[in-house]
Coordinates of N, CA and C in Angstrom, one line a residue:
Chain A
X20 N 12.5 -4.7 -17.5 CA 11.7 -5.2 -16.4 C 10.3 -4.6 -16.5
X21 N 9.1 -5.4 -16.5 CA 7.7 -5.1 -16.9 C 7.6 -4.6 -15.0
X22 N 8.3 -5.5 -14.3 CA 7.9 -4.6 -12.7 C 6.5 -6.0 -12.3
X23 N 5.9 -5.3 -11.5 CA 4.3 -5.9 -11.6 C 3.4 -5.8 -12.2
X24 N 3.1 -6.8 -13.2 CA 1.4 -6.4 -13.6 C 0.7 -7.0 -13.6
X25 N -0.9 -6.6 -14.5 CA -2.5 -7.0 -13.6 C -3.2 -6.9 -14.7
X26 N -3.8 -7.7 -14.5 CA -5.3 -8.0 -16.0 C -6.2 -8.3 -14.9
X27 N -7.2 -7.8 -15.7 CA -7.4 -6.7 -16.4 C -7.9 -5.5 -15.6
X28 N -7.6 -4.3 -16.4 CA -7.3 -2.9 -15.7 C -9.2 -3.0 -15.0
X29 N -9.9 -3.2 -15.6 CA -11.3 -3.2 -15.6 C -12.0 -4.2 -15.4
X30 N -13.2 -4.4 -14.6 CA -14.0 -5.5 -15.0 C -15.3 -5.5 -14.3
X31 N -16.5 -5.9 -14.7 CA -17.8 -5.9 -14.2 C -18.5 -7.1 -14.2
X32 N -18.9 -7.4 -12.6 CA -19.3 -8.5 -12.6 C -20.9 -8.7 -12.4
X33 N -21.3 -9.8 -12.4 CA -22.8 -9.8 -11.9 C -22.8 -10.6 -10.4
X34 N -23.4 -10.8 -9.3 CA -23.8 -10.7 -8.0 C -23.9 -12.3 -8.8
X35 N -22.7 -13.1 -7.9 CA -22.6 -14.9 -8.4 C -21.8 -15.4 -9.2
X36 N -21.1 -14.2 -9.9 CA -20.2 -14.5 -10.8 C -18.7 -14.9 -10.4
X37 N -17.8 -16.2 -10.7 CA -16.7 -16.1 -10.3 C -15.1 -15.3 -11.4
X38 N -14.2 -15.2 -11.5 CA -13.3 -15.0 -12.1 C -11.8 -14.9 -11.4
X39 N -11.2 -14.4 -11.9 CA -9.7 -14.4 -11.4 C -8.8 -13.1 -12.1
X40 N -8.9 -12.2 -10.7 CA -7.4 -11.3 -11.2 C -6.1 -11.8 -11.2
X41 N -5.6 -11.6 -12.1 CA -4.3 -12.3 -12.4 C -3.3 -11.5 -12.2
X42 N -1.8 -11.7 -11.2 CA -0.9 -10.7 -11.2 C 0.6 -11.8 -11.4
X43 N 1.4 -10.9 -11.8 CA 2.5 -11.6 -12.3 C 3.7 -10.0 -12.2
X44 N 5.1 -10.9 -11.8 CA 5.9 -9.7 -11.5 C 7.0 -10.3 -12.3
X45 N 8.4 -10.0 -12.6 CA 9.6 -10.7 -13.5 C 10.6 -10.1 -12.6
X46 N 10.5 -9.5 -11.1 CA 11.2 -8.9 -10.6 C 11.9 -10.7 -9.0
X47 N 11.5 -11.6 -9.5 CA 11.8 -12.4 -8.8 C 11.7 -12.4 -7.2
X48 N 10.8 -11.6 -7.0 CA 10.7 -11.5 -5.5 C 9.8 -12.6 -4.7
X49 N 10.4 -13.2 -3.6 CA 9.7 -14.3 -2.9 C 8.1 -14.0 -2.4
X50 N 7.9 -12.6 -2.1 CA 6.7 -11.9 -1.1 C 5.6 -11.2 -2.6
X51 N 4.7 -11.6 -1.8 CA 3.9 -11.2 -3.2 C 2.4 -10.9 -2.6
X52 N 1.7 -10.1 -2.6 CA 0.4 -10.0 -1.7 C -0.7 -9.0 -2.4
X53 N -1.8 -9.2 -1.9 CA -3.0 -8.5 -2.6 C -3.4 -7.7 -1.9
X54 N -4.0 -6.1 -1.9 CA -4.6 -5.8 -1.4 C -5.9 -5.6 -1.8
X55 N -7.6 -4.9 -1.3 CA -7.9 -4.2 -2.1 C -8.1 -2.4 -1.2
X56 N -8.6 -1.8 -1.9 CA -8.9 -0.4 -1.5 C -9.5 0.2 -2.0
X57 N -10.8 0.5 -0.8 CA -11.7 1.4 -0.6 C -11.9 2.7 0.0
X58 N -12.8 3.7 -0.6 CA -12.3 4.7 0.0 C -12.4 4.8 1.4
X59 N -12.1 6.1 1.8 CA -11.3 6.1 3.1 C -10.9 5.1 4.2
X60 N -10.5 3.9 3.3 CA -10.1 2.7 4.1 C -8.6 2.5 3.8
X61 N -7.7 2.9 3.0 CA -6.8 2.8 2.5 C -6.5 1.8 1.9
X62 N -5.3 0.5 2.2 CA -5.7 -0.4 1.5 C -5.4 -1.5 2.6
X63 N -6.2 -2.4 2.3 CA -6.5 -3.8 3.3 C -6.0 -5.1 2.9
X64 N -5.2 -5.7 3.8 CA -4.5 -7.0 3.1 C -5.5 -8.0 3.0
X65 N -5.6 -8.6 2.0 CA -6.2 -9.7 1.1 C -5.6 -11.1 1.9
X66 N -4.7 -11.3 1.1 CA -3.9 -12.7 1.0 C -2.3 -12.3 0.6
X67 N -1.2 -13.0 1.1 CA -0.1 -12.7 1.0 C 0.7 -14.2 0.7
X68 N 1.9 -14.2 0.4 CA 2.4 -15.7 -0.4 C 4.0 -15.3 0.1
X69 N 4.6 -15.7 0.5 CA 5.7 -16.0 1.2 C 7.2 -16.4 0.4
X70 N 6.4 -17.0 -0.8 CA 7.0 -18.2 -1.8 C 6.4 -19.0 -2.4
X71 N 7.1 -19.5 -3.4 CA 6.0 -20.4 -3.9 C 5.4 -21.8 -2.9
X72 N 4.1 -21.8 -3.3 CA 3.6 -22.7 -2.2 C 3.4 -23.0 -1.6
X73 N 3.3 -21.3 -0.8 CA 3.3 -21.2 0.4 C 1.8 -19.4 0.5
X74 N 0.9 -19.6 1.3 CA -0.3 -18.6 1.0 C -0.3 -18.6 2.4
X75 N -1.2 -17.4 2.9 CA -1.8 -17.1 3.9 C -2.6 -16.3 3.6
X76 N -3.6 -15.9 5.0 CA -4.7 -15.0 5.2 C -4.0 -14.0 5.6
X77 N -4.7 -12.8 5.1 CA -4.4 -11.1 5.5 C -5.6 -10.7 6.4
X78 N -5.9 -9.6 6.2 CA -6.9 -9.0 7.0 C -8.4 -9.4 6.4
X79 N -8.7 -9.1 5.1 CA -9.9 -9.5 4.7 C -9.8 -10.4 3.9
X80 N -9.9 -12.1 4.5 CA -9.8 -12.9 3.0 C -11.1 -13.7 2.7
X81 N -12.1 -13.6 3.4 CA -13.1 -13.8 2.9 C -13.9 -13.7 1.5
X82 N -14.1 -14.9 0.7 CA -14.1 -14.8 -0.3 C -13.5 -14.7 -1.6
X83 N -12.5 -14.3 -1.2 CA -11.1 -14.9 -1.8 C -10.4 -15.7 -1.9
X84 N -9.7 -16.5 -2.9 CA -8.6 -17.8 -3.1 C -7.7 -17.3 -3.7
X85 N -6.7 -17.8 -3.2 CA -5.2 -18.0 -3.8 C -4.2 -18.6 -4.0
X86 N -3.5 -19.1 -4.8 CA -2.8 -19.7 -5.2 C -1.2 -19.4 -5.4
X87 N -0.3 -20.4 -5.5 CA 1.2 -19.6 -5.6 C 2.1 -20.8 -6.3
X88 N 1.9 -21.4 -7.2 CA 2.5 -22.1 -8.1 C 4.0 -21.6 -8.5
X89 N 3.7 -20.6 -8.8 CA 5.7 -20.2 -8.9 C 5.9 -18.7 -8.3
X90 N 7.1 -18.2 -8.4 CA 7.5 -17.8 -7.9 C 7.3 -16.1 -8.5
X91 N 6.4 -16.0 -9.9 CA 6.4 -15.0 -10.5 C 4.6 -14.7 -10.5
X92 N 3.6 -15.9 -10.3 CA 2.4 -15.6 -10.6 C 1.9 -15.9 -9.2
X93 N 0.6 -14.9 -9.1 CA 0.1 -15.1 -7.7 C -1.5 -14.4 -8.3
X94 N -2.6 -15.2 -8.7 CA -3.8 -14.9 -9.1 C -4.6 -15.3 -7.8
X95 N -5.7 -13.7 -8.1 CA -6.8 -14.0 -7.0 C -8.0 -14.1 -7.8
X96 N -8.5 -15.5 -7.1 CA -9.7 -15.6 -7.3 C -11.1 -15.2 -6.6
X97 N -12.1 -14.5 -7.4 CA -13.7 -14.7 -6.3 C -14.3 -15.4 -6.5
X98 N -14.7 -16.2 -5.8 CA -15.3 -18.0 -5.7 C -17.3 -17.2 -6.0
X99 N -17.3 -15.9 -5.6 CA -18.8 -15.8 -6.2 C -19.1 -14.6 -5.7
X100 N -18.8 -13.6 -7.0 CA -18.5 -12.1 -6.2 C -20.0 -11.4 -5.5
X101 N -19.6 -10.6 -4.5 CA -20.7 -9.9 -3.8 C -20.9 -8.0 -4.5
X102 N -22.0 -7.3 -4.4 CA -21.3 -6.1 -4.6 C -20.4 -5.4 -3.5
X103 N -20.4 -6.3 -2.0 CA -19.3 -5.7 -1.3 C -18.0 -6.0 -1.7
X104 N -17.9 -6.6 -3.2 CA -16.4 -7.1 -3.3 C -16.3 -5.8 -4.4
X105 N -17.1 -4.7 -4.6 CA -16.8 -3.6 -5.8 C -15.6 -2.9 -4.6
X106 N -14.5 -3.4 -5.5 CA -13.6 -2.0 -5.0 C -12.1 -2.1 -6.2
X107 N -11.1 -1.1 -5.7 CA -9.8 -1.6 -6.4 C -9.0 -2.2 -6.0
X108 N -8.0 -3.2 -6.6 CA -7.6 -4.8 -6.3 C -6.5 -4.0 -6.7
X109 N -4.8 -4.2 -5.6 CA -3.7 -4.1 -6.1 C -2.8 -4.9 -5.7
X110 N -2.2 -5.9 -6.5 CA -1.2 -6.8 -6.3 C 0.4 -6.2 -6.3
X111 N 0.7 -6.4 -5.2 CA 2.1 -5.9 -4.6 C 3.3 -7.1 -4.8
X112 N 4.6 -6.7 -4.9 CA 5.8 -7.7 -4.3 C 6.9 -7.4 -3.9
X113 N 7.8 -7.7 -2.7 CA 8.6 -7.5 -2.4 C 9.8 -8.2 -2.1
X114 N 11.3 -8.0 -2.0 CA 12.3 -8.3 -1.5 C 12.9 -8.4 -0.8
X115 N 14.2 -8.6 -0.1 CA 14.2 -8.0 0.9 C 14.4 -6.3 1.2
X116 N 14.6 -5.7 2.5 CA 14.5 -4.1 2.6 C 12.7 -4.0 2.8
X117 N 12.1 -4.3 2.5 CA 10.4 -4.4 2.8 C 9.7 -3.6 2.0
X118 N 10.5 -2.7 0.9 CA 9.8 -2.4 -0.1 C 9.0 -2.7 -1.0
X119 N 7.8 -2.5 -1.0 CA 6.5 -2.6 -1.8 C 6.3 -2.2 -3.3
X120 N 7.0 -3.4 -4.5 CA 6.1 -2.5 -5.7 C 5.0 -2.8 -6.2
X121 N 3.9 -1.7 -6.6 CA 2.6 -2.2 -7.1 C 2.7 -2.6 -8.0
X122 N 1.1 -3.1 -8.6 CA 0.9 -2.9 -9.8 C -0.4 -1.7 -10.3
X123 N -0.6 -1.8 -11.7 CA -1.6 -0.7 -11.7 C -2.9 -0.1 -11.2
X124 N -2.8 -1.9 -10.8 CA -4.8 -1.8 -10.3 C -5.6 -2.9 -11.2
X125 N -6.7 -3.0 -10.8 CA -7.8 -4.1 -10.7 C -9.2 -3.1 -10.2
X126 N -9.7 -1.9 -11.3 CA -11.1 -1.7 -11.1 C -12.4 -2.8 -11.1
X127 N -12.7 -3.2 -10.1 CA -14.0 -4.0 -10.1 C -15.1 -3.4 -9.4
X128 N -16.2 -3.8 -10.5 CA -17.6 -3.3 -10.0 C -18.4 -4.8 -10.4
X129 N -19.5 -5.0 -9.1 CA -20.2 -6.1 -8.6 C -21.6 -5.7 -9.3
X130 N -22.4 -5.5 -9.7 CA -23.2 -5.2 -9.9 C -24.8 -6.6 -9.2
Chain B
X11 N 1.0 -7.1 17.6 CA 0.4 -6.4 16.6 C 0.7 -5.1 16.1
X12 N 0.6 -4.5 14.8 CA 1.5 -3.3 14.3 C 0.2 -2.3 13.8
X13 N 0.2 -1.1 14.0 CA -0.9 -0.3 13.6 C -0.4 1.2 13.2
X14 N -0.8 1.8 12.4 CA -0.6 3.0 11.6 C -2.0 3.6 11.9
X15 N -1.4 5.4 12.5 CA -2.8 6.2 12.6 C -2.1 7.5 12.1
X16 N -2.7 7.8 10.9 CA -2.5 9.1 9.8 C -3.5 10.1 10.7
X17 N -3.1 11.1 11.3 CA -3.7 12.0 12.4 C -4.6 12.9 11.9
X18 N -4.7 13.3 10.6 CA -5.4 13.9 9.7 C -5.8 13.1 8.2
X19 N -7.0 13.3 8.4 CA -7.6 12.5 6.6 C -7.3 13.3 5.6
X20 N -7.7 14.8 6.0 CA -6.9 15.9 5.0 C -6.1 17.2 5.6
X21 N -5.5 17.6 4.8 CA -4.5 18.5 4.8 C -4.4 19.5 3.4
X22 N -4.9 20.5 3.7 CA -4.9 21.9 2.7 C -3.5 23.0 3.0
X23 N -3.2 22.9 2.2 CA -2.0 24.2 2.2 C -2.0 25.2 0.7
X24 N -1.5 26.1 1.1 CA -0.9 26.9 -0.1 C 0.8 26.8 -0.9
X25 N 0.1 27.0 -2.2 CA 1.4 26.5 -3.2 C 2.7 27.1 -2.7
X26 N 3.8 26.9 -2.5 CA 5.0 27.0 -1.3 C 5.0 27.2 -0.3
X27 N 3.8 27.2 0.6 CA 3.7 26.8 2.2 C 4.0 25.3 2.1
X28 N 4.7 24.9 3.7 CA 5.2 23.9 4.3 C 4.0 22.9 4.2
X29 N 4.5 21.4 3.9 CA 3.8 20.3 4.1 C 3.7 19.6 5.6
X30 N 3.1 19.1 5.9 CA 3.5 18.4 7.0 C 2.5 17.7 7.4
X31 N 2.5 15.9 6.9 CA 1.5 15.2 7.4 C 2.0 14.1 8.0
X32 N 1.1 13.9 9.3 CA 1.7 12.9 10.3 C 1.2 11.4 10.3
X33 N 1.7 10.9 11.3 CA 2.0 9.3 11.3 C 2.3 8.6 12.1
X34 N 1.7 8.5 13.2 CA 1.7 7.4 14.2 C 1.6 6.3 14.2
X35 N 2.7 5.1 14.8 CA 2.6 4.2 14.3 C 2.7 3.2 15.7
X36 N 2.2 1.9 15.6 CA 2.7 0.8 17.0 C 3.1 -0.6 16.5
X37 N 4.3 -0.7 16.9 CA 4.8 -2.1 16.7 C 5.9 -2.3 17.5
X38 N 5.6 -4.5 18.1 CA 6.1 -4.8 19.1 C 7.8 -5.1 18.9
X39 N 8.1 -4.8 17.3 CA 9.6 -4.8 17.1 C 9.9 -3.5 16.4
X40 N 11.4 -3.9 16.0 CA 11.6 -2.6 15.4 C 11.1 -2.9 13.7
X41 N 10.1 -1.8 13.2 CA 9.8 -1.4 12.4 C 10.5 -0.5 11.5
X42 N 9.9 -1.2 9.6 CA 10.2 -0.6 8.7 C 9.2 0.8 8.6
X43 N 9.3 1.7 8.2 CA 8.2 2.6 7.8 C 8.1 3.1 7.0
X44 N 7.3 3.1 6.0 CA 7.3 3.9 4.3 C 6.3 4.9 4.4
X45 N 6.5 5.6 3.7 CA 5.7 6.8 2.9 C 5.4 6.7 1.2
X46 N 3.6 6.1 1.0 CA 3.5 6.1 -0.2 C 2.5 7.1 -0.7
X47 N 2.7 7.7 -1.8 CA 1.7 8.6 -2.7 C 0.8 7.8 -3.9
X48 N 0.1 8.5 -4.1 CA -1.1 7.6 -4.9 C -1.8 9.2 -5.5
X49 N -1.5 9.5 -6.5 CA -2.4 10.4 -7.2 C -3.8 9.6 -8.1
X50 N -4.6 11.0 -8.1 CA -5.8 10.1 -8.9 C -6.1 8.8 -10.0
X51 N -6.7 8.0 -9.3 CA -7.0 6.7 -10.5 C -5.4 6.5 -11.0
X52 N -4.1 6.5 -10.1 CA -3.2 6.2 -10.0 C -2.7 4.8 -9.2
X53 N -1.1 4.5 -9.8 CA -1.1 3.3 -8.6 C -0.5 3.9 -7.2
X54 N 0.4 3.2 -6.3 CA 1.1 3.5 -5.4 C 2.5 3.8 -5.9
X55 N 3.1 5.0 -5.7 CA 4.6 5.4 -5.4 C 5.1 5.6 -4.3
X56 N 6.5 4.9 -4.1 CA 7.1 5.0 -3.1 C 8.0 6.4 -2.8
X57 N 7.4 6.7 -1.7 CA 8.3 8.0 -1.6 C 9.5 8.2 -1.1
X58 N 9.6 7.7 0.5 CA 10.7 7.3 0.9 C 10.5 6.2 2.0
X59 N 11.7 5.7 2.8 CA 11.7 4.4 3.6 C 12.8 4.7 4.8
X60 N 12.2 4.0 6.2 CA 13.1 4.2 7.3 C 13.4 2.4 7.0
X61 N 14.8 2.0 7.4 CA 14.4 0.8 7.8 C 16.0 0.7 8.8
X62 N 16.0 1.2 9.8 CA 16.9 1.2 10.9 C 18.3 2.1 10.6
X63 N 18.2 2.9 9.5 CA 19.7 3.2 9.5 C 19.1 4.8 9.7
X64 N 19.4 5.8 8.8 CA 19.1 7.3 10.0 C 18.2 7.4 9.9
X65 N 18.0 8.3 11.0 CA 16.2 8.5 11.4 C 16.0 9.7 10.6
X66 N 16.6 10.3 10.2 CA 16.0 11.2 9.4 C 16.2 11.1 7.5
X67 N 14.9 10.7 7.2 CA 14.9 10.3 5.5 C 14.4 11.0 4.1
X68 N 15.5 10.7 3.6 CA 15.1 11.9 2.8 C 14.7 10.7 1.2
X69 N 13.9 11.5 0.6 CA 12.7 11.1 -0.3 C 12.9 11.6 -1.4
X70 N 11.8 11.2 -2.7 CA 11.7 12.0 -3.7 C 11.0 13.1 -3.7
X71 N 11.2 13.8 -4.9 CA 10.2 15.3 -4.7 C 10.4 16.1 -4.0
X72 N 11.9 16.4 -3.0 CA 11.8 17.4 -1.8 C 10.9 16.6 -0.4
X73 N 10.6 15.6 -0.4 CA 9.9 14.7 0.5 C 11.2 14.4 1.6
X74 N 10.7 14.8 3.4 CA 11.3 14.0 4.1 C 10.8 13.4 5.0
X75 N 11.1 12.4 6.3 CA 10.6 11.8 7.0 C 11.6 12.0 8.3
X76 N 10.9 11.9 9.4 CA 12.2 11.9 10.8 C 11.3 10.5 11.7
X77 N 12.0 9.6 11.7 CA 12.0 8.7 12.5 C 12.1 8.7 14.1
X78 N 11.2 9.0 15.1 CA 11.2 9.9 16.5 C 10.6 8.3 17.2
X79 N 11.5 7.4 17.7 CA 11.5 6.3 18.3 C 10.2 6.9 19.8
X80 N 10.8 7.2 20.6 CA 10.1 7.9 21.6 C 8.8 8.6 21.5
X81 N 8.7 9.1 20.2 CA 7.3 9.5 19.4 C 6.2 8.5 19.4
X82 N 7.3 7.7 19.2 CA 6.6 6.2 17.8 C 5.8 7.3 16.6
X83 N 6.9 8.4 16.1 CA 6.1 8.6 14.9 C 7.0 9.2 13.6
X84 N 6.5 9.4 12.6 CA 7.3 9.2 11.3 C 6.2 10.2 10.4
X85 N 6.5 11.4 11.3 CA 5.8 12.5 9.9 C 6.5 12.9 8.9
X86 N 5.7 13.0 7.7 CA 6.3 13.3 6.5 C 6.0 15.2 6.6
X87 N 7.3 15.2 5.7 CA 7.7 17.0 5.7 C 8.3 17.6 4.4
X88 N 7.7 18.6 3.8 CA 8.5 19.1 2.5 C 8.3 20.6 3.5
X89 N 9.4 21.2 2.3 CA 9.6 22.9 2.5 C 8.4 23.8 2.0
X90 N 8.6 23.2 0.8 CA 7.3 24.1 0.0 C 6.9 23.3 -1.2
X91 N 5.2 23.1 -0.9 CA 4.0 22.3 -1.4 C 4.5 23.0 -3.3
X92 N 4.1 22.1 -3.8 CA 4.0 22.3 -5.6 C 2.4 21.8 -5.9
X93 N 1.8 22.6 -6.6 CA 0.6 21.8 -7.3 C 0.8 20.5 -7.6
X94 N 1.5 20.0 -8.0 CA 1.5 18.8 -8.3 C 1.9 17.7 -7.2
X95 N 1.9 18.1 -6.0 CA 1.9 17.4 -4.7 C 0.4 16.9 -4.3
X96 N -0.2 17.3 -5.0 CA -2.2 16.9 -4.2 C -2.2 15.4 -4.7
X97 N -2.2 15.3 -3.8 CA -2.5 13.6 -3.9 C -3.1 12.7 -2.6
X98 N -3.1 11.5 -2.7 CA -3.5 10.4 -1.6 C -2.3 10.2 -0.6
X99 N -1.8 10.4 0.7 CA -0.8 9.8 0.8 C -0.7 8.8 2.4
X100 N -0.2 7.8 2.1 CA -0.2 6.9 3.1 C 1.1 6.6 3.8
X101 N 1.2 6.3 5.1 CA 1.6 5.7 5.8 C 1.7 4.2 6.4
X102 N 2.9 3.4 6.1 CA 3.4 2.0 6.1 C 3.8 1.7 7.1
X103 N 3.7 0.5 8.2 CA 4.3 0.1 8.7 C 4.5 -1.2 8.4
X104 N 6.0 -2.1 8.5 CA 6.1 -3.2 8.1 C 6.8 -4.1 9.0
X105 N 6.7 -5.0 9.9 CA 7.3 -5.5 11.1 C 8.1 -7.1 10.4
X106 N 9.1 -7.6 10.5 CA 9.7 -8.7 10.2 C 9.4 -9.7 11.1
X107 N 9.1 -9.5 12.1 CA 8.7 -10.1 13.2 C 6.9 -11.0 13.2
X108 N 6.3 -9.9 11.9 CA 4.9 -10.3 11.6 C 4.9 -10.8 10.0
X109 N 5.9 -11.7 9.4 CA 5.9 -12.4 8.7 C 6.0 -11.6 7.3
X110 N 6.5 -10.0 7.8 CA 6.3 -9.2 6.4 C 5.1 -8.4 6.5
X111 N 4.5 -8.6 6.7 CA 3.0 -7.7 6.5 C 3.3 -6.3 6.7
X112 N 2.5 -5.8 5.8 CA 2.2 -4.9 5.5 C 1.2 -3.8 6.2
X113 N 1.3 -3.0 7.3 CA -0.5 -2.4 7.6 C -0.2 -1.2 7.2
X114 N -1.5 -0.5 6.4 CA -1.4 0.8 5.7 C -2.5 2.0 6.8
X115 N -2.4 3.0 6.6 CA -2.8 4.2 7.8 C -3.9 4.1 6.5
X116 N -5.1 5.1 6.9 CA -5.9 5.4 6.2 C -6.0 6.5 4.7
X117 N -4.7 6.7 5.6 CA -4.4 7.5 4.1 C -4.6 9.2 4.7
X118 N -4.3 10.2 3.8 CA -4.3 11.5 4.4 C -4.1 12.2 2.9
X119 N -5.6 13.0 2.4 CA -5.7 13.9 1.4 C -5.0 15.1 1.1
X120 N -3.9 15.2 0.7 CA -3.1 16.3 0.5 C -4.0 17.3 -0.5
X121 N -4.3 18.6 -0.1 CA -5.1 19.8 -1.7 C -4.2 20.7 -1.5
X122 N -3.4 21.0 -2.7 CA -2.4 22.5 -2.4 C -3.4 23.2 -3.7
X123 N -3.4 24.4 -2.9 CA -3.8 25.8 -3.4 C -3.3 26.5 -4.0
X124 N -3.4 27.4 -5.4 CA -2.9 28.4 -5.9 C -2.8 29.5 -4.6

């Protein structure tokens, strides 16, 4: 089991640019959600997915799209990044019991 | 609505002095509650988890947790701090009743001291 992971660990954008962090788990779990996190903010829900083909809004989803085509991939997209979108991006999934596993992260800087 | 308040941003101790960082939490059901660690430019580890069976939980690393209903709180507790305890550590609440979600405390800076 790879667990959750995330491409890419890194990335630098320019002010207008769109792209897509990509997260994918092999752990079959229905719950699947993004956060990001800033310092002393801990971390703040993004967008969350229920199942496939099924998305919602979290706390901050401004700016953000998401998608949930199966059951293992759940990519976020920025439709046109800002530098307030410079932070770190972690894609989570769970089961039932409500445990949370990450993945490694998603460094983004907006420039 | 569910909310998590980490009572302290940091917490300094000495290398085998007692840990003890707290966690207040509000939700309109009965709630899951986790304890996660996050060392530098690290991801999230789960440390331990209440989710209705005993209130008192025991974790990795010598990590415990006491589930105090009447509190509404869920501080985390070790005997004696290790260098290698300094980290980020947060506080989870998770309500079934709010579709799953997740709300995380702001987190609480653990520095142990030689």
């Amino acid at each position: 089991n790879a667990g959750v992971t995330q491409t890419p660990k890194f990335q630098v954008l320019k002010t207008g640019q769109s792209m897509t962090l990509q997260c994918a788990q092999d752990m079959n779990h229905e719950y699947m959600s993004w956060y990001r996190q800033d310092p002393g903010m801990g971390l703040r829900l993004i967008h969350y997915s229920v199942g496939a083909g099924i998305t919602d809004q979290g706390e901050v989803p401004n700016g953000y799209n998401v998608s949930r085509s199966t059951t293992e991939d759940f990519p976020l997209r920025l439709l046109s990044a800002a530098p307030s979108q410079t932070s770190v991006y972690f894609c989570a999934s769970k089961a039932g019991g409500w445990e949370q596993y990450f993945g490694p992260g998603t460094r983004l800087t907006v420039t | 609505a569910q909310s998590v308040t980490q009572l302290d941003s940091h917490v300094s101790v000495s290398e085998g002095t007692p840990v003890l960082l707290r966690c207040n939490y509000s939700s309109s059901y009965s709630p899951s509650l986790f304890w996660y660690v996050q060392h530098p430019n690290k991801g999230l580890q789960l440390l331990l988890k209440y989710t209705s069976a005993a209130t008192l939980v025991k974790g990795i690393n010598g990590f415990e947790a006491e589930f105090k209903k009447s509190e509404t709180s869920f501080h985390l507790t070790k005997p004696s701090a290790h260098m290698s305890d300094a980290a980020e550590y947060f506080c989870v609440v998770s309500d079934r009743n709010n579709a799953g979600k997740s709300t995380f405390g702001d987190g609480t800076t653990l520095t142990v001291k030689p």
